[in-house]
Short mmCIF file of C-alpha atoms and ligand atoms in Angstrom, two decimals:
data_model
loop_
_atom_site.label_atom_id
_atom_site.label_comp_id
_atom_site.label_asym_id
_atom_site.label_seq_id
_atom_site.Cartn_x
_atom_site.Cartn_y
_atom_site.Cartn_z
CA MET A 173 61.53 10.73 28.20
CA THR A 174 60.81 7.08 27.33
CA TRP A 175 57.23 7.58 28.53
CA LEU A 176 56.78 10.56 26.30
CA PHE A 177 58.05 8.49 23.37
CA ILE A 178 55.68 5.60 24.08
CA ILE A 179 52.69 7.95 24.42
CA GLY A 180 53.67 9.60 21.15
CA VAL A 181 53.78 6.26 19.34
CA PHE A 182 50.37 5.30 20.68
CA ALA A 183 48.89 8.65 19.69
CA VAL A 184 50.17 8.30 16.11
CA ALA A 185 48.95 4.69 15.89
CA GLY A 186 45.57 5.73 17.26
CA ALA A 187 45.26 8.53 14.73
CA PHE A 188 46.06 6.13 11.86
CA TYR A 189 43.52 3.66 13.17
CA LEU A 190 40.76 6.27 13.40
CA TYR A 191 41.57 7.63 9.96
CA GLY A 192 41.48 4.15 8.47
CA ARG A 193 38.13 3.43 10.08
CA ARG A 194 36.61 6.61 8.80
CA LYS A 195 37.85 5.92 5.32
CA HIS A 196 36.46 2.41 5.47
CA ARG A 197 33.10 3.71 6.62
CA ARG A 198 33.05 6.24 3.82
CA GLU A 199 33.85 3.57 1.27
CA SER A 200 31.30 1.16 2.63
CA GLY A 201 28.73 3.97 2.51
CA LEU A 202 29.58 4.30 -1.15
CA THR A 203 29.33 0.59 -1.91
CA ASN A 204 26.10 0.32 0.07
CA PHE A 205 24.57 3.15 -1.89
CA GLN A 206 25.68 1.60 -5.16
CA ARG A 207 24.30 -1.77 -4.12
CA HIS A 208 21.03 -0.10 -3.16
CA ILE A 209 20.72 1.72 -6.49
CA ASP A 210 21.74 -1.38 -8.41
CA ALA A 211 19.07 -3.46 -6.67
CA LEU A 212 16.51 -0.92 -7.92
CA SER A 213 17.66 -1.09 -11.53
CA PRO A 214 15.14 -2.12 -14.19
CA GLU A 215 17.00 -5.43 -14.81
CA ARG A 216 16.88 -6.47 -11.13
CA ARG A 217 13.25 -5.51 -10.91
CA ARG A 218 12.32 -7.36 -14.05
CA GLU A 219 13.43 -10.61 -12.40
CA SER A 220 10.98 -10.11 -9.54
CA PHE A 221 8.13 -8.88 -11.70
CA ASP A 222 8.37 -11.55 -14.38
CA ARG A 223 7.64 -14.06 -11.66
CA VAL A 224 4.35 -12.36 -10.89
CA ARG A 225 3.46 -11.67 -14.51
CA SER A 226 3.94 -15.27 -15.58
CA GLN A 227 1.92 -16.33 -12.56
CA ASN A 228 -0.82 -13.95 -13.61
CA ARG A 229 -0.99 -15.48 -17.06
CA ASP A 230 -1.04 -19.05 -15.76
CA ASP A 231 -3.86 -18.75 -13.33
CA ASP A 232 -6.37 -16.22 -12.27
CA GLN A 233 -7.12 -18.17 -9.14
CA TRP A 234 -7.45 -15.07 -7.02
CA GLY A 235 -10.19 -13.23 -8.89
CA ARG A 236 -9.55 -9.52 -8.60
CA ARG A 237 -11.86 -6.92 -7.18
CA MET B 70 13.12 -23.73 5.09
CA ALA B 71 11.38 -20.43 5.76
CA ARG B 72 10.42 -18.44 2.72
CA ASP B 73 10.59 -14.72 3.33
CA LEU B 74 7.41 -12.73 2.78
CA ALA B 75 6.21 -9.30 1.71
CA ILE B 76 2.75 -8.24 2.81
CA ASP B 77 0.57 -5.39 1.55
CA LEU B 78 -1.72 -4.96 4.51
CA GLY B 79 -4.25 -2.73 2.76
CA THR B 80 -7.44 -1.36 4.24
CA ALA B 81 -9.39 -3.09 1.46
CA ASN B 82 -7.20 -5.95 0.23
CA THR B 83 -4.33 -7.96 1.63
CA LEU B 84 -1.70 -9.42 -0.68
CA VAL B 85 1.23 -11.64 0.18
CA TYR B 86 4.35 -12.14 -1.96
CA MET B 87 6.59 -15.09 -1.19
CA LYS B 88 10.29 -14.85 -2.01
CA GLY B 89 11.14 -16.82 -5.12
CA LYS B 90 7.49 -17.60 -5.83
CA GLY B 91 5.40 -14.48 -6.42
CA ILE B 92 1.96 -13.57 -5.09
CA VAL B 93 0.55 -16.38 -2.98
CA LEU B 94 -2.46 -14.69 -1.42
CA ASN B 95 -4.81 -11.90 -2.48
CA GLU B 96 -8.06 -11.31 -0.68
CA PRO B 97 -10.19 -8.70 1.11
CA SER B 98 -8.89 -7.50 4.50
CA VAL B 99 -11.95 -8.65 6.39
CA ILE B 100 -12.37 -10.80 9.46
CA ALA B 101 -15.61 -12.25 10.84
CA LEU B 102 -15.88 -12.80 14.57
CA ASN B 103 -18.33 -14.26 17.02
CA ARG B 104 -19.38 -11.23 19.04
CA GLN B 105 -19.88 -13.22 22.21
CA THR B 106 -16.86 -15.49 22.28
CA GLY B 107 -14.49 -13.41 20.17
CA GLU B 108 -13.76 -16.52 18.10
CA VAL B 109 -12.66 -15.99 14.48
CA LEU B 110 -15.26 -17.46 12.14
CA ALA B 111 -13.86 -16.51 8.75
CA THR B 112 -11.29 -14.30 7.05
CA GLY B 113 -10.75 -12.94 3.58
CA ARG B 114 -13.23 -13.52 0.81
CA GLU B 115 -15.46 -15.68 2.95
CA ALA B 116 -15.71 -12.98 5.62
CA TRP B 117 -16.23 -10.33 2.93
CA GLN B 118 -19.32 -12.19 1.69
CA MET B 119 -20.75 -11.76 5.18
CA ILE B 120 -20.48 -7.95 5.41
CA GLY B 121 -23.92 -6.53 6.17
CA ARG B 122 -25.52 -9.99 6.06
CA THR B 123 -24.72 -11.42 9.46
CA PRO B 124 -27.03 -12.37 12.33
CA GLY B 125 -26.58 -10.35 15.51
CA TYR B 126 -23.90 -12.52 17.07
CA ILE B 127 -21.49 -12.31 14.13
CA VAL B 128 -19.54 -9.20 13.12
CA ALA B 129 -17.61 -8.91 9.88
CA VAL B 130 -15.12 -6.05 10.15
CA ARG B 131 -12.27 -4.42 8.29
CA PRO B 132 -9.77 -3.88 11.09
CA LEU B 133 -7.65 -1.40 9.14
CA ARG B 134 -10.48 0.81 7.97
CA GLY B 135 -9.48 4.44 7.54
CA GLY B 136 -5.84 3.57 7.10
CA ALA B 137 -5.46 3.35 10.86
CA ILE B 138 -5.40 0.37 13.12
CA THR B 139 -8.73 0.70 14.82
CA ASP B 140 -8.46 -2.48 16.83
CA PHE B 141 -5.01 -3.75 17.76
CA GLU B 142 -6.15 -7.12 18.98
CA ILE B 143 -8.12 -7.96 15.86
CA THR B 144 -5.31 -6.71 13.63
CA GLU B 145 -2.87 -8.91 15.43
CA ARG B 146 -5.11 -11.92 14.98
CA MET B 147 -5.51 -11.13 11.33
CA ILE B 148 -1.74 -10.96 10.81
CA ARG B 149 -1.29 -14.19 12.73
CA LEU B 150 -3.91 -16.03 10.67
CA LEU B 151 -2.49 -14.61 7.48
CA LEU B 152 1.01 -15.87 8.28
CA GLN B 153 -0.36 -19.24 9.34
CA ARG B 154 -2.19 -19.58 6.06
CA VAL B 155 0.95 -19.06 4.02
CA GLY B 156 2.78 -21.63 6.11
CA VAL B 157 4.61 -19.64 8.78
CA SER B 158 5.01 -21.42 12.07
CA ARG B 159 7.21 -21.13 15.13
CA PHE B 160 9.74 -23.33 13.33
CA THR B 161 10.01 -21.58 9.98
CA ARG B 162 10.66 -17.98 11.14
CA PRO B 163 10.85 -16.02 7.86
CA LYS B 164 11.79 -12.38 7.39
CA VAL B 165 8.75 -10.25 6.68
CA VAL B 166 8.40 -6.84 5.01
CA ILE B 167 5.04 -5.17 5.57
CA CYS B 168 3.68 -2.15 3.66
CA VAL B 169 1.80 0.31 5.80
CA PRO B 170 0.21 3.70 5.16
CA SER B 171 2.94 6.29 5.62
CA ALA B 172 0.73 8.25 7.99
CA ILE B 173 0.50 5.57 10.67
CA THR B 174 1.67 6.48 14.15
CA GLU B 175 4.66 5.11 16.01
CA VAL B 176 2.33 3.09 18.23
CA GLU B 177 0.55 1.55 15.24
CA ARG B 178 3.90 0.74 13.65
CA ARG B 179 5.06 -1.05 16.75
CA ALA B 180 1.77 -2.93 16.91
CA VAL B 181 2.20 -4.26 13.37
CA THR B 182 5.82 -5.38 13.77
CA ASP B 183 5.15 -6.92 17.19
CA ALA B 184 2.18 -8.80 15.81
CA ALA B 185 4.29 -10.21 12.98
CA ARG B 186 7.09 -11.22 15.35
CA ARG B 187 4.70 -12.88 17.74
CA ALA B 188 3.14 -14.72 14.82
CA GLY B 189 6.51 -16.28 14.00
CA ALA B 190 8.45 -13.77 11.92
CA GLN B 191 12.17 -13.69 12.62
CA ASP B 192 12.38 -10.07 11.61
CA ALA B 193 9.59 -7.66 10.62
CA GLN B 194 10.31 -4.46 8.73
CA LEU B 195 7.93 -1.80 7.46
CA ILE B 196 8.00 0.06 4.17
CA GLU B 197 5.90 3.05 3.15
CA GLN B 198 3.17 2.23 0.65
CA PRO B 199 4.05 4.90 -1.92
CA MET B 200 7.70 3.79 -1.95
CA ALA B 201 6.69 0.18 -2.53
CA ALA B 202 4.19 1.35 -5.13
CA ALA B 203 6.88 3.24 -7.05
CA ILE B 204 9.15 0.20 -7.10
CA GLY B 205 6.26 -2.04 -8.14
CA ALA B 206 5.02 0.36 -10.82
CA ASP B 207 8.47 0.10 -12.38
CA LEU B 208 9.26 3.82 -12.15
CA PRO B 209 12.95 4.65 -12.72
CA ILE B 210 13.51 5.60 -9.08
CA ASP B 211 17.16 4.56 -9.29
CA GLU B 212 17.82 7.64 -11.41
CA PRO B 213 18.14 11.25 -10.27
CA VAL B 214 14.81 12.24 -11.83
CA GLY B 215 11.47 13.16 -10.32
CA ASN B 216 9.05 10.25 -10.13
CA MET B 217 5.60 10.91 -8.79
CA VAL B 218 3.32 8.13 -7.69
CA ILE B 219 -0.26 8.50 -6.48
CA ASP B 220 -1.64 5.50 -4.58
CA ILE B 221 -5.37 5.65 -3.97
CA GLY B 222 -6.54 2.73 -1.89
CA GLY B 223 -9.65 1.91 0.10
CA GLY B 224 -8.82 4.01 3.13
CA THR B 225 -5.86 6.17 2.20
CA SER B 226 -4.55 8.28 -0.65
CA GLU B 227 -0.84 8.88 -0.72
CA SER B 228 1.24 10.84 -3.18
CA ALA B 229 5.00 10.82 -3.15
CA VAL B 230 7.88 12.24 -5.13
CA ILE B 231 10.78 9.83 -5.31
CA SER B 232 14.28 10.28 -6.69
CA LEU B 233 17.48 8.26 -6.31
CA GLY B 234 15.82 5.60 -4.19
CA GLY B 235 14.45 7.98 -1.56
CA ILE B 236 11.28 9.94 -0.79
CA VAL B 237 11.61 13.64 -1.53
CA ALA B 238 8.06 14.80 -0.82
CA LEU B 239 5.08 13.01 0.62
CA GLU B 240 1.45 13.81 1.20
CA ALA B 241 -1.00 11.35 2.72
CA VAL B 242 -4.65 11.69 3.61
CA ARG B 243 -6.91 9.18 5.28
CA VAL B 244 -9.47 9.42 2.50
CA GLY B 245 -9.95 6.74 -0.09
CA SER B 246 -12.32 4.70 -2.17
CA PHE B 247 -14.35 3.55 0.87
CA ASP B 248 -15.28 7.16 1.45
CA ILE B 249 -16.69 7.23 -2.07
CA ASP B 250 -18.88 4.24 -1.18
CA ALA B 251 -19.98 6.00 2.00
CA ALA B 252 -20.79 9.18 0.06
CA ILE B 253 -22.98 7.19 -2.35
CA GLN B 254 -24.69 5.50 0.58
CA SER B 255 -25.58 8.75 2.28
CA TYR B 256 -26.62 10.43 -0.96
CA VAL B 257 -29.09 7.65 -1.79
CA ARG B 258 -30.43 7.81 1.72
CA ARG B 259 -30.86 11.57 1.66
CA GLU B 260 -32.16 12.06 -1.86
CA HIS B 261 -34.05 8.86 -2.53
CA GLY B 262 -35.05 7.81 0.95
CA ILE B 263 -33.65 4.30 0.73
CA ALA B 264 -30.96 2.61 2.77
CA ILE B 265 -28.30 0.58 0.95
CA GLY B 266 -25.40 -1.46 2.29
CA GLU B 267 -21.74 -0.67 1.77
CA ARG B 268 -21.30 -3.49 -0.70
CA THR B 269 -24.19 -2.23 -2.83
CA ALA B 270 -22.69 1.26 -2.73
CA GLU B 271 -19.39 -0.17 -3.93
CA GLU B 272 -21.18 -1.95 -6.79
CA VAL B 273 -22.75 1.35 -7.85
CA LYS B 274 -19.32 2.98 -7.81
CA LEU B 275 -17.80 0.22 -9.91
CA ALA B 276 -20.74 0.20 -12.34
CA ILE B 277 -21.33 3.90 -12.99
CA GLY B 278 -19.11 5.96 -10.65
CA SER B 279 -16.88 8.59 -12.24
CA ALA B 280 -14.82 11.62 -11.30
CA SER B 281 -15.41 13.48 -14.55
CA PRO B 282 -17.74 12.93 -17.52
CA THR B 283 -16.77 9.99 -19.73
CA GLU B 284 -18.09 8.48 -22.92
CA ASP B 285 -20.65 5.67 -22.83
CA GLU B 286 -22.23 6.52 -19.51
CA SER B 287 -25.22 4.55 -18.29
CA GLN B 288 -27.66 4.49 -15.42
CA ALA B 289 -27.85 1.91 -12.67
CA GLU B 290 -30.71 0.33 -10.76
CA VAL B 291 -30.15 0.19 -7.03
CA ARG B 292 -32.11 -1.94 -4.63
CA GLY B 293 -32.42 -1.02 -0.98
CA ARG B 294 -34.81 -0.65 1.91
CA ASP B 295 -37.31 2.20 1.89
CA LEU B 296 -36.74 4.31 4.97
CA MET B 297 -40.45 5.16 5.33
CA THR B 298 -42.15 1.86 4.62
CA GLY B 299 -39.30 -0.50 5.47
CA LEU B 300 -40.01 -2.41 2.25
CA PRO B 301 -37.52 -3.25 -0.52
CA ARG B 302 -37.49 -0.61 -3.27
CA THR B 303 -35.56 0.01 -6.48
CA VAL B 304 -34.35 3.42 -7.66
CA VAL B 305 -32.46 4.46 -10.75
CA LEU B 306 -29.24 6.47 -10.35
CA THR B 307 -27.71 8.56 -13.11
CA PRO B 308 -23.95 9.00 -13.54
CA GLU B 309 -24.33 12.78 -12.99
CA GLU B 310 -26.00 12.14 -9.65
CA VAL B 311 -23.22 9.83 -8.54
CA ARG B 312 -20.58 12.29 -9.68
CA PHE B 313 -22.27 14.98 -7.63
CA ALA B 314 -22.56 12.66 -4.61
CA ILE B 315 -18.87 11.80 -4.55
CA ASP B 316 -17.48 15.17 -5.55
CA ASP B 317 -16.30 16.20 -2.08
CA VAL B 318 -14.30 13.01 -1.66
CA VAL B 319 -12.76 13.28 -5.13
CA THR B 320 -11.84 16.89 -4.42
CA SER B 321 -10.04 16.03 -1.20
CA ILE B 322 -8.04 13.38 -3.07
CA THR B 323 -7.08 15.70 -5.90
CA SER B 324 -6.15 18.50 -3.47
CA SER B 325 -3.74 16.19 -1.69
CA VAL B 326 -2.05 15.50 -5.03
CA VAL B 327 -1.76 19.24 -5.62
CA ARG B 328 -0.24 19.72 -2.15
CA CYS B 329 2.34 17.02 -2.85
CA LEU B 330 3.30 18.65 -6.16
CA ALA B 331 3.75 21.94 -4.34
CA LYS B 332 6.21 20.33 -1.94
CA ALA B 333 8.47 18.99 -4.70
CA PRO B 334 11.69 20.88 -5.44
CA PRO B 335 11.45 22.79 -8.76
CA GLU B 336 14.17 20.73 -10.49
CA LEU B 337 12.09 17.58 -10.02
CA ALA B 338 8.75 19.25 -10.69
CA GLN B 339 9.66 19.89 -14.29
CA ASP B 340 10.29 16.16 -14.77
CA PHE B 341 6.62 15.40 -14.10
CA LEU B 342 5.56 17.47 -17.08
CA VAL B 343 7.54 15.16 -19.35
CA ARG B 344 7.26 11.84 -17.54
CA GLY B 345 3.82 12.23 -16.02
CA MET B 346 2.55 11.04 -12.66
CA TYR B 347 1.63 7.40 -12.07
CA LEU B 348 -1.63 6.23 -10.56
CA VAL B 349 -1.80 3.00 -8.59
CA GLY B 350 -4.31 1.43 -6.21
CA GLY B 351 -7.88 0.30 -6.78
CA GLY B 352 -9.28 3.76 -6.07
CA GLY B 353 -7.16 5.14 -8.90
CA MET B 354 -9.17 3.03 -11.32
CA LEU B 355 -12.26 5.17 -10.83
CA ARG B 356 -13.47 6.33 -14.25
CA GLY B 357 -12.37 9.83 -15.19
CA LEU B 358 -10.14 10.25 -12.13
CA ALA B 359 -6.89 10.38 -14.10
CA GLN B 360 -8.40 13.03 -16.38
CA ARG B 361 -9.65 14.99 -13.40
CA ILE B 362 -6.22 15.03 -11.74
CA GLU B 363 -4.66 15.91 -15.07
CA LYS B 364 -6.99 18.87 -15.46
CA GLU B 365 -6.40 20.17 -11.96
CA THR B 366 -2.63 19.87 -12.06
CA ASN B 367 -1.89 20.49 -15.74
CA THR B 368 0.33 17.45 -15.57
CA PRO B 369 -0.10 14.19 -17.49
CA VAL B 370 -1.32 11.21 -15.46
CA ARG B 371 -0.66 7.59 -16.43
CA MET B 372 -2.20 4.42 -15.05
CA SER B 373 0.31 1.84 -13.87
CA ASN B 374 0.17 -1.64 -15.38
CA MET B 375 -0.98 -3.60 -12.37
CA PRO B 376 -2.56 -1.03 -10.07
CA LEU B 377 -3.83 -3.49 -7.47
CA GLU B 378 -0.60 -5.47 -7.22
CA ALA B 379 2.02 -2.71 -7.57
CA VAL B 380 2.51 -2.23 -3.83
CA VAL B 381 3.05 -5.89 -2.99
CA MET B 382 5.29 -6.31 -6.04
CA GLY B 383 7.46 -3.44 -4.83
CA ALA B 384 7.65 -4.88 -1.33
CA GLY B 385 8.29 -8.29 -2.86
CA HIS B 386 11.25 -6.88 -4.71
CA CYS B 387 12.59 -5.57 -1.38
CA ILE B 388 12.34 -9.05 0.11
CA GLU B 389 14.19 -10.49 -2.90
CA HIS B 390 17.03 -8.00 -2.29
CA TYR B 391 16.67 -7.65 1.44
CA ASP B 392 20.24 -6.74 2.31
CA ALA B 393 20.79 -4.27 -0.50
CA LEU B 394 17.47 -2.51 0.09
CA LYS B 395 17.52 -2.40 3.88
CA GLY B 396 17.84 1.36 3.72
CA MET B 397 14.30 1.64 2.36
CA PHE B 398 12.66 0.32 5.48
CA MET B 399 10.97 2.72 7.87
CA GLY B 400 13.25 3.68 10.73
CA ALA B 401 16.34 2.83 8.65
CA ARG B 402 16.65 6.29 7.10
CA ARG B 403 19.99 7.85 7.68
N1 ATP C 557 -12.49 -0.15 -11.25
C1 ATP C 557 -12.59 0.47 -10.07
N2 ATP C 557 -13.13 1.70 -9.99
C2 ATP C 557 -13.25 2.34 -8.83
N3 ATP C 557 -12.84 1.83 -7.64
C3 ATP C 557 -12.29 0.61 -7.65
C4 ATP C 557 -12.13 -0.13 -8.86
N4 ATP C 557 -11.53 -1.33 -8.56
C5 ATP C 557 -11.35 -1.32 -7.23
N5 ATP C 557 -11.80 -0.17 -6.68
C6 ATP C 557 -11.80 0.21 -5.27
O1 ATP C 557 -10.46 0.22 -4.80
C7 ATP C 557 -10.44 -0.09 -3.42
C8 ATP C 557 -9.37 -1.14 -3.17
O2 ATP C 557 -8.15 -0.67 -3.63
P1 ATP C 557 -6.78 -1.24 -3.05
O3 ATP C 557 -6.79 -2.71 -3.07
O4 ATP C 557 -5.69 -0.53 -3.76
O5 ATP C 557 -6.88 -0.72 -1.54
P2 ATP C 557 -5.91 -1.08 -0.33
O6 ATP C 557 -4.53 -1.14 -0.84
O7 ATP C 557 -6.42 -2.26 0.37
O8 ATP C 557 -6.15 0.20 0.58
P3 ATP C 557 -5.06 1.18 1.23
O9 ATP C 557 -3.96 1.32 0.25
O10 ATP C 557 -5.84 2.46 1.44
O11 ATP C 557 -4.67 0.56 2.51
C9 ATP C 557 -11.82 -0.58 -3.05
O12 ATP C 557 -12.47 0.43 -2.30
C10 ATP C 557 -12.49 -0.79 -4.39
O13 ATP C 557 -13.87 -0.51 -4.34
MG1 MG C 558 -2.88 0.01 -0.87
#
């Protein structure tokens, strides 16, 4: 009887744990996707590109072909 | 401190972007070797000057010709030298993102990443050229709309439809601007009986080559070696002749664009009609090519702002936001 009770408690705890992990994974999938899309936004990209554009204006050291 | 790097390892030109700095290297993908000892004699622009002008014991080669890695050992040495030149050593160990043609094989992929790791990179990731090109050409790929990018390089032509940060359709052929040079070379040989080098053929292409008739066309004088007499001779080429000579190559490029369009889901396809398709890569700068693609697809074509740098700028952006953009690397797709 006691054994059955202990097993029951473990099973419920295990189920909660697994559920929580899945939820966490789903949420982190969401934040990762948002982070990914945000990193591709025009504002983020402008920061990288301005670096190259200003460099291009300053010097044309590597003549283009 | 190691500065992370993005490399566009093109068949014609190699560019390197350093995190926080911008483009630090831009030169032809050529290496000159001593045929007997295998020693590297020159790389980049210096080696490019030697193409077709070397004595027997020196070879100047483009190891990535055809968009494939034709010689693993030479490619590895080129990557190693490249990283050395921008300051990578066993002690700095930067992260490296390398753009490769999307059509390369698993074996070639492994060869590139291994070479970068052996040359001192802490981590080497690959990104498909058209994806990097779309980021670098500033297309709104973060939105759920169809973005089409056409990258025509020296050895490859790749078209891709991108939406919401991922590739939806892709079409790549191992045909590019070098094949246009080769077509000019063989035409001049066949029709005029003179042999010209690949660099001369490229000059002809840049001077008068076109994919469809344009305004202000002119002729070009070409100097080569007469096949009969062996003496130097000059011939005059007309733009029509050159257009005829390169037509097969241009057609295979435009057909690959058409095939890519056909693969796109209809919802995205209608976006191209409004937004147009974007051309990047040196080969895309061929006169009249945008118009030719436009005519054959009934879809507007626009030239990107910095066609030669777009790919490395896109990869550079990925190195600036390495963690957030990890999902864009090859092999990381879920
Ligand atoms: N104005 C131009 N008109 C026609 N062709 C051009 C022009 N400028 C450059 N090219 C050609 O573009 C090619 C180089 O383009 P690019 O640097 O994009 O190639 P790559 O990125 O090294 O090659 P790939 O992407 O195939 O690996 C060369 O063959 C060059 O002759
Ligand atoms: Mg390229």
